[in-house]
Amino acid sequence: MRKILDWIKQNLLRRHPETARLSATDSFRTLFANFQELIDLNNRILHHVAEANDKLSGDYIFDSNYIETTCSKISAMVKDLIYLINKMTQQQYPGLYDAFERIEGDIQAMLEGKIIAPRPDFILPYPMIDRDLMDAVGGKNAHIAEIGNVLGLKIPLGFAISITAYQYFLDYNKLQPQIAAITDSWHRGEIQVDEASQTIRRLILSAAIPPKLEQRMIFAARHIANLSGESSPRFAVRSSAYGEDSSSSFAGQYLSRLNVALDELVSNYRDVVASAYTIRAMEYRQQKDFRENEVLMSVACQLMIPAKASGIIYSIDPVHPEKETLVINSSWGLGEPVVSGQTATDTFVLDRRSPHVERELNVVRKDLNLVACGEQGTNLEPVPQYYRTRPSLTADQRHRLAEIAMQLEKYFKTPQDIEFAIDHKDEIVILQARPLRLKRKNAPRASELADLPERYPVIFRDRGVAAMEGVAVGPVHFIRTDSDLDNFPDGAIGVARYASPMLARVIPRAVGFITDVGAATGHLATVAREFRIPALFNTDEATSLLHEGEEITLDTEERVVYRGTVRELELFALCEEHIEETYEYRLLRRILKKIEPLNLLDPNAETFKPQYCQTYHDITRFIHEKAVATLIDRNYYHSHDPDTVAGRLKWDFPLDLILIDIGGGISGTEDHFVLPEQIISDPMQALLTGMSFPGAWDMTPAPVDMGSFMSSLTRTFSAELSNPQEVGQNLAVVSAEYVNLSLRLGYHFTIIDAYVTENIKNNHAYFRFSGGVTDTVRRKRRTRLLDRVLTHYDFVTQHQGDMLVARLKRLDKKGMIKRLYLLGLLVGFTRQLDVRMVDDQKIDFYYRKILSIMEENDGQQQDQYTDFRR
Amino acid sequence: MDNNKTNILILDDEPIVSKRLKPSLERKGYEVETFTRSRDALARIREKRFDIVITDLKMEGIDGMEFLTEVKKLYPGTEVIVITGFATMDTAKESFRKGVFDFLAKPFKLGEITEVIKKAEANIKNR
């Protein structure tokens, strides 16, 4: 054995003078034991995070104590992980402790009730805003931006002045402690609410706007004015307070200002901020389980739309929801009088269901309308004679508005109160959308729903797990292929065999998900919760019980699927208070934003450093990457432990691979060589089987850069990739149930790490692929191909440029073996695929080819193993 | 008031618990009243008998243990289910000693508490 290792040292492992020498006691086995401990801890952290996210499904009763204990558990494990990587690398990453302190500090502050904005910017333009920034810009800003960015509807040019800006304004004037003292004193009954409100508002209105904030506000406003070509732009300044658009809708609590000139922007900003402390707002918050520390006023600044007509839509009649109609009120000019009821308005009542038949038309005489004055502000002026008795919206516009209302309701999963304008091109512009409160007395009561299964046809019940609670009504749409995703109809319920992450693509259009297979802790479950899409996974046979296009009602809480539409259930769901109306739910969701999102994607990026870690997930990702790199580094430059069995693979394919056995992975060696049948490691065996697929290695090399393909069979590498972290001996560390494979094939660098046991919870596979010899366009095509194949087989993927990372967890042994076979196949195939990726059609072509190989081999893999092990 | 329905009282000082449980249990055909303050819940059980009482243990004011002791004293036939985020062997033992029907540690799934409630119901009917 000693001889073999010496031989490996002399022949295969070149020393690298710059690498720190391992201490004599730091054997490879110790290092590897640390590595495995680290991998195990890493997986446990991710598991805990997934479990915590599962609590957002609505299927659990949890309390603040749960949130605190979970946070301290996860924090402790992340700290251990940092300790481990530093132990493995002789303290190379002390910066991770700083990153940890930062994130943990934020989490602690949140547990104490502070709101930490997810981004530090004062100004966030609408095109940059997505759902994740709700805590930075408030609901109103986030919704309107999402309506523009995700749903593609026309919205005004605008930007958010963030919650961070608000906090900065208060801190700059040292207002926080004063406001807190006054509020406390009101809560204790020492002063009346009117006195408290007046004192706080006076403080805010006399405070100075910090110059830095003023500059950025004006700059952003000028920018949107330039975009529109307006020479004397006017702005609408609206409140977008934290929690304002939760279904404890603060409608009308705060101030909006219209037709504001550039030089008045700052003072209007201050007025809107001060409106956070009107008497009504303060009392309302007290009623609604809103804490005073949740008072955070972001502001929306939008370019004014000189509206021909304006109005509001209620996506359901709030007084008579049972009528299943939607209501549009509109008038000429700007919308404020429609909202406040100052002027006569037309009323149109339409069916909620397509084709939105008009039920009522009430066109009134409209003598006055609100228009923007030249300089500043607005004025009520007479309407030109001709228009006074004409409907303020055309039949087409009314129909389109009804479609938009239903689209928004389905997307935001709650009835909508929408403000719109008709601009001078006669186009509909959405100004804001917020949840519509229904009068509870008109809503069906929960107790009236107890006997639904007796009254409606049930397709199946008591099957599956609720990944997200809720009710969905819509036609069934099967998702079997990518084109099923591309052609996903608006408002359908997606039904699939697996809860695959690729289903997330249809989120803006889907109202529900049902799958045969899938866990409530998977990626799709997380996304479904984020977008509040009712999801029932693991039903076993939904795909065979349901039919394409049939209308169904999905109730995930009771785990029932009804044939047809169960009206009272649909209505009940629309009227129900969402669980996110509770403080604890919001708190858990906020904290998870500090834990779960992944920002560190590319190990080669300048920002792949401890100081750029923004979440615990970033830290664990960074550590995992460095741990793998360390192992390869050591394996390449240092000798192995004499106790390990090691040898070079000898088989029919030109793969230069060293195998190191750390326990039950290799049955023996022959003359420094390991034969395929001597590999008894399950995952390694599956990989080799995939790699040895005839087509994979026998593909005629493409006529491009012949040398690089030849080099894939040797160990040369390009100068641009000669970073020692990136260069290594082709190496597999194996045990009976484990493989850690590092391959450098030509210009491609692959890492595979997998555990395959009988215990589903331990099983994981990690695949990382990067590099190539062609232009980036072709390499990206190849990445897209890999991405499609891997997501088809349930991997969660991330990629940036031509690097791709895919992960898979919690699959049974048979499924894992199949997927390792796939990884082997891909390693063989993709060595040269980037060269062949001459156009996008090739992605489809190879995708189908790989899938057909996989499905053909599905029943035969076992036989192939026996070939090796005979 | 429908006399065939099982009456349930829920006491938990964190609103999230009642907010989530009440509609869920009402949908299953139960009559549910919820309280976040043990004082109010205590006043209520002196006015009205409930078939099943679900209570948290750790709360400000009168704690859950006192409350459930009072419930069992007034109505020995009422089944009490304890839900707590601070489950220990000791509190569980003490609860059972006081005649509690079952003990659930938070977080738990809606389905789990529904099962326990069904069993408690069967227990009441079989007497």
Short mmCIF file of N, CA and C in Angstrom, two decimals, chain A residues 29-120:
data_model
loop_
_atom_site.label_atom_id
_atom_site.label_comp_id
_atom_site.label_asym_id
_atom_site.label_seq_id
_atom_site.Cartn_x
_atom_site.Cartn_y
_atom_site.Cartn_z
N ARG A 29 -7.15 11.57 6.07
CA ARG A 29 -8.35 11.00 6.65
C ARG A 29 -9.01 11.97 7.64
N THR A 30 -8.17 12.64 8.42
CA THR A 30 -8.70 13.64 9.36
C THR A 30 -9.38 14.76 8.59
N LEU A 31 -8.66 15.20 7.57
CA LEU A 31 -9.19 16.29 6.76
C LEU A 31 -10.53 15.88 6.15
N PHE A 32 -10.55 14.66 5.66
CA PHE A 32 -11.76 14.21 5.01
C PHE A 32 -12.90 14.01 6.01
N ALA A 33 -12.53 13.57 7.22
CA ALA A 33 -13.54 13.44 8.27
C ALA A 33 -14.14 14.81 8.57
N ASN A 34 -13.27 15.83 8.64
CA ASN A 34 -13.77 17.19 8.82
C ASN A 34 -14.69 17.61 7.68
N PHE A 35 -14.26 17.26 6.51
CA PHE A 35 -15.03 17.61 5.32
C PHE A 35 -16.43 16.98 5.39
N GLN A 36 -16.43 15.71 5.77
CA GLN A 36 -17.74 15.04 5.83
C GLN A 36 -18.62 15.61 6.92
N GLU A 37 -17.99 15.96 8.03
CA GLU A 37 -18.74 16.58 9.12
C GLU A 37 -19.35 17.90 8.62
N LEU A 38 -18.54 18.58 7.85
CA LEU A 38 -18.96 19.87 7.31
C LEU A 38 -20.13 19.71 6.34
N ILE A 39 -20.00 18.71 5.46
CA ILE A 39 -21.08 18.45 4.50
C ILE A 39 -22.37 18.09 5.25
N ASP A 40 -22.19 17.27 6.27
CA ASP A 40 -23.34 16.82 7.04
C ASP A 40 -24.02 18.01 7.74
N LEU A 41 -23.21 18.86 8.33
CA LEU A 41 -23.73 20.04 9.02
C LEU A 41 -24.41 20.97 8.02
N ASN A 42 -23.76 21.14 6.90
CA ASN A 42 -24.31 21.98 5.83
C ASN A 42 -25.72 21.49 5.44
N ASN A 43 -25.82 20.18 5.28
CA ASN A 43 -27.12 19.63 4.91
C ASN A 43 -28.15 19.80 6.01
N ARG A 44 -27.67 19.66 7.25
CA ARG A 44 -28.61 19.82 8.37
C ARG A 44 -29.13 21.25 8.45
N ILE A 45 -28.23 22.20 8.18
CA ILE A 45 -28.65 23.61 8.19
C ILE A 45 -29.72 23.83 7.12
N LEU A 46 -29.43 23.36 5.92
CA LEU A 46 -30.38 23.57 4.83
C LEU A 46 -31.72 22.89 5.14
N HIS A 47 -31.62 21.75 5.79
CA HIS A 47 -32.83 21.02 6.18
C HIS A 47 -33.66 21.83 7.18
N HIS A 48 -32.99 22.38 8.19
CA HIS A 48 -33.70 23.19 9.19
C HIS A 48 -34.35 24.42 8.56
N VAL A 49 -33.63 25.00 7.61
CA VAL A 49 -34.17 26.18 6.94
C VAL A 49 -35.42 25.79 6.15
N ALA A 50 -35.34 24.66 5.47
CA ALA A 50 -36.50 24.20 4.70
C ALA A 50 -37.69 23.93 5.62
N GLU A 51 -37.40 23.32 6.78
CA GLU A 51 -38.46 23.04 7.75
C GLU A 51 -39.11 24.35 8.22
N ALA A 52 -38.27 25.35 8.45
CA ALA A 52 -38.79 26.64 8.91
C ALA A 52 -39.67 27.26 7.83
N ASN A 53 -39.23 27.13 6.60
CA ASN A 53 -40.03 27.69 5.51
C ASN A 53 -41.38 26.96 5.41
N ASP A 54 -41.34 25.67 5.69
CA ASP A 54 -42.55 24.86 5.66
C ASP A 54 -43.62 25.43 6.61
N LYS A 55 -43.16 26.07 7.70
CA LYS A 55 -44.11 26.65 8.65
C LYS A 55 -44.91 27.79 8.02
N LEU A 56 -44.41 28.31 6.90
CA LEU A 56 -45.14 29.39 6.23
C LEU A 56 -46.27 28.84 5.36
N SER A 57 -46.42 27.52 5.33
CA SER A 57 -47.45 26.94 4.46
C SER A 57 -48.85 27.18 5.01
N GLY A 58 -48.94 27.56 6.29
CA GLY A 58 -50.26 27.74 6.88
C GLY A 58 -50.78 26.45 7.48
N ASP A 59 -50.04 25.37 7.31
CA ASP A 59 -50.50 24.08 7.80
C ASP A 59 -50.05 23.82 9.24
N TYR A 60 -49.37 24.81 9.83
CA TYR A 60 -48.82 24.60 11.17
C TYR A 60 -49.33 25.64 12.15
N ILE A 61 -49.39 25.25 13.39
CA ILE A 61 -49.59 26.20 14.47
C ILE A 61 -48.21 26.38 15.10
N PHE A 62 -47.67 27.59 15.01
CA PHE A 62 -46.39 27.85 15.67
C PHE A 62 -46.50 29.18 16.38
N ASP A 63 -45.52 29.48 17.23
CA ASP A 63 -45.59 30.74 17.96
C ASP A 63 -44.20 31.40 17.97
N SER A 64 -44.09 32.50 18.66
CA SER A 64 -42.82 33.24 18.61
C SER A 64 -41.69 32.46 19.27
N ASN A 65 -42.05 31.61 20.23
CA ASN A 65 -41.02 30.78 20.84
C ASN A 65 -40.37 29.87 19.81
N TYR A 66 -41.20 29.33 18.91
CA TYR A 66 -40.65 28.48 17.83
C TYR A 66 -39.66 29.27 16.99
N ILE A 67 -40.03 30.50 16.64
CA ILE A 67 -39.16 31.32 15.79
C ILE A 67 -37.82 31.54 16.49
N GLU A 68 -37.87 31.87 17.77
CA GLU A 68 -36.63 32.13 18.51
C GLU A 68 -35.75 30.88 18.60
N THR A 69 -36.35 29.75 18.94
CA THR A 69 -35.52 28.54 19.09
C THR A 69 -34.94 28.10 17.74
N THR A 70 -35.73 28.22 16.69
CA THR A 70 -35.23 27.84 15.36
C THR A 70 -34.06 28.72 14.96
N CYS A 71 -34.20 30.02 15.19
CA CYS A 71 -33.11 30.94 14.84
C CYS A 71 -31.85 30.60 15.62
N SER A 72 -31.99 30.32 16.90
CA SER A 72 -30.77 30.07 17.67
C SER A 72 -30.15 28.74 17.26
N LYS A 73 -30.98 27.76 16.89
CA LYS A 73 -30.47 26.49 16.41
C LYS A 73 -29.66 26.68 15.12
N ILE A 74 -30.27 27.37 14.17
CA ILE A 74 -29.60 27.56 12.87
C ILE A 74 -28.34 28.40 13.04
N SER A 75 -28.42 29.45 13.84
CA SER A 75 -27.24 30.29 14.07
C SER A 75 -26.10 29.48 14.65
N ALA A 76 -26.42 28.63 15.63
CA ALA A 76 -25.36 27.83 16.27
C ALA A 76 -24.70 26.90 15.25
N MET A 77 -25.51 26.32 14.37
CA MET A 77 -24.94 25.41 13.38
C MET A 77 -24.08 26.15 12.36
N VAL A 78 -24.51 27.33 11.97
CA VAL A 78 -23.72 28.12 11.02
C VAL A 78 -22.37 28.49 11.65
N LYS A 79 -22.41 28.81 12.93
CA LYS A 79 -21.17 29.14 13.63
C LYS A 79 -20.23 27.93 13.66
N ASP A 80 -20.79 26.76 13.92
CA ASP A 80 -19.98 25.53 13.91
C ASP A 80 -19.36 25.29 12.54
N LEU A 81 -20.13 25.59 11.53
CA LEU A 81 -19.66 25.40 10.15
C LEU A 81 -18.45 26.30 9.88
N ILE A 82 -18.54 27.53 10.35
CA ILE A 82 -17.44 28.49 10.16
C ILE A 82 -16.20 27.98 10.90
N TYR A 83 -16.43 27.45 12.09
CA TYR A 83 -15.32 26.89 12.86
C TYR A 83 -14.66 25.75 12.07
N LEU A 84 -15.49 24.88 11.50
CA LEU A 84 -14.97 23.71 10.78
C LEU A 84 -14.14 24.09 9.56
N ILE A 85 -14.62 25.03 8.77
CA ILE A 85 -13.86 25.39 7.56
C ILE A 85 -12.53 26.03 7.96
N ASN A 86 -12.56 26.79 9.04
CA ASN A 86 -11.30 27.40 9.49
C ASN A 86 -10.35 26.35 10.04
N LYS A 87 -10.92 25.31 10.62
CA LYS A 87 -10.10 24.21 11.11
C LYS A 87 -9.46 23.49 9.91
N MET A 88 -10.24 23.32 8.86
CA MET A 88 -9.74 22.61 7.68
C MET A 88 -8.68 23.41 6.93
N THR A 89 -8.75 24.71 7.01
CA THR A 89 -7.91 25.55 6.16
C THR A 89 -6.89 26.38 6.95
N GLN A 90 -6.61 25.96 8.16
CA GLN A 90 -5.70 26.74 9.03
C GLN A 90 -6.11 28.21 9.09
N GLN A 91 -7.34 28.43 9.46
CA GLN A 91 -7.87 29.78 9.73
C GLN A 91 -7.76 30.72 8.54
N GLN A 92 -8.14 30.24 7.38
CA GLN A 92 -8.05 31.11 6.21
C GLN A 92 -9.20 32.10 6.09
N TYR A 93 -10.32 31.84 6.77
CA TYR A 93 -11.51 32.67 6.53
C TYR A 93 -12.08 33.30 7.80
N PRO A 94 -11.28 34.09 8.52
CA PRO A 94 -11.83 34.73 9.71
C PRO A 94 -12.97 35.71 9.36
N GLY A 95 -12.96 36.20 8.12
CA GLY A 95 -14.01 37.15 7.69
C GLY A 95 -15.41 36.57 7.79
N LEU A 96 -15.49 35.24 7.80
CA LEU A 96 -16.81 34.61 7.91
C LEU A 96 -17.45 34.92 9.26
N TYR A 97 -16.60 35.03 10.29
CA TYR A 97 -17.17 35.36 11.61
C TYR A 97 -17.81 36.74 11.59
N ASP A 98 -17.17 37.68 10.87
CA ASP A 98 -17.74 39.03 10.77
C ASP A 98 -19.08 39.00 10.05
N ALA A 99 -19.10 38.24 8.94
CA ALA A 99 -20.35 38.13 8.18
C ALA A 99 -21.44 37.54 9.06
N PHE A 100 -21.05 36.52 9.83
CA PHE A 100 -22.00 35.86 10.73
C PHE A 100 -22.56 36.85 11.75
N GLU A 101 -21.65 37.60 12.39
CA GLU A 101 -22.08 38.57 13.41
C GLU A 101 -23.09 39.56 12.82
N ARG A 102 -22.78 39.99 11.58
CA ARG A 102 -23.65 40.97 10.92
C ARG A 102 -25.06 40.39 10.74
N ILE A 103 -25.12 39.20 10.16
CA ILE A 103 -26.43 38.61 9.85
C ILE A 103 -27.16 38.26 11.15
N GLU A 104 -26.41 37.68 12.09
CA GLU A 104 -27.06 37.28 13.34
C GLU A 104 -27.57 38.52 14.09
N GLY A 105 -26.79 39.60 14.02
CA GLY A 105 -27.22 40.86 14.65
C GLY A 105 -28.55 41.33 14.08
N ASP A 106 -28.68 41.24 12.76
CA ASP A 106 -29.94 41.62 12.11
C ASP A 106 -31.09 40.73 12.58
N ILE A 107 -30.81 39.43 12.65
CA ILE A 107 -31.87 38.51 13.06
C ILE A 107 -32.30 38.81 14.50
N GLN A 108 -31.32 39.05 15.36
CA GLN A 108 -31.64 39.40 16.75
C GLN A 108 -32.50 40.66 16.81
N ALA A 109 -32.09 41.66 16.01
CA ALA A 109 -32.85 42.92 16.00
C ALA A 109 -34.29 42.68 15.55
N MET A 110 -34.45 41.78 14.56
CA MET A 110 -35.80 41.47 14.08
C MET A 110 -36.61 40.77 15.17
N LEU A 111 -35.95 39.85 15.89
CA LEU A 111 -36.65 39.15 16.97
C LEU A 111 -37.10 40.15 18.04
N GLU A 112 -36.31 41.22 18.18
CA GLU A 112 -36.70 42.25 19.16
C GLU A 112 -37.75 43.19 18.58
N GLY A 113 -38.09 42.97 17.31
CA GLY A 113 -39.17 43.76 16.74
C GLY A 113 -38.76 44.84 15.78
N LYS A 114 -37.47 44.96 15.49
CA LYS A 114 -37.06 45.99 14.53
C LYS A 114 -37.24 45.47 13.10
N ILE A 115 -37.50 46.38 12.20
CA ILE A 115 -37.59 46.01 10.79
C ILE A 115 -36.26 46.37 10.12
N ILE A 116 -35.64 45.39 9.51
CA ILE A 116 -34.38 45.65 8.83
C ILE A 116 -34.67 45.59 7.33
N ALA A 117 -34.46 46.69 6.65
CA ALA A 117 -34.76 46.72 5.21
C ALA A 117 -33.82 45.78 4.47
N PRO A 118 -34.37 45.06 3.47
CA PRO A 118 -33.52 44.11 2.75
C PRO A 118 -32.47 44.77 1.86
N ARG A 119 -32.62 46.07 1.60
CA ARG A 119 -31.60 46.76 0.81
C ARG A 119 -31.35 48.13 1.42
N PRO A 120 -30.12 48.62 1.33
CA PRO A 120 -29.82 49.88 1.99
C PRO A 120 -30.13 51.13 1.16
#
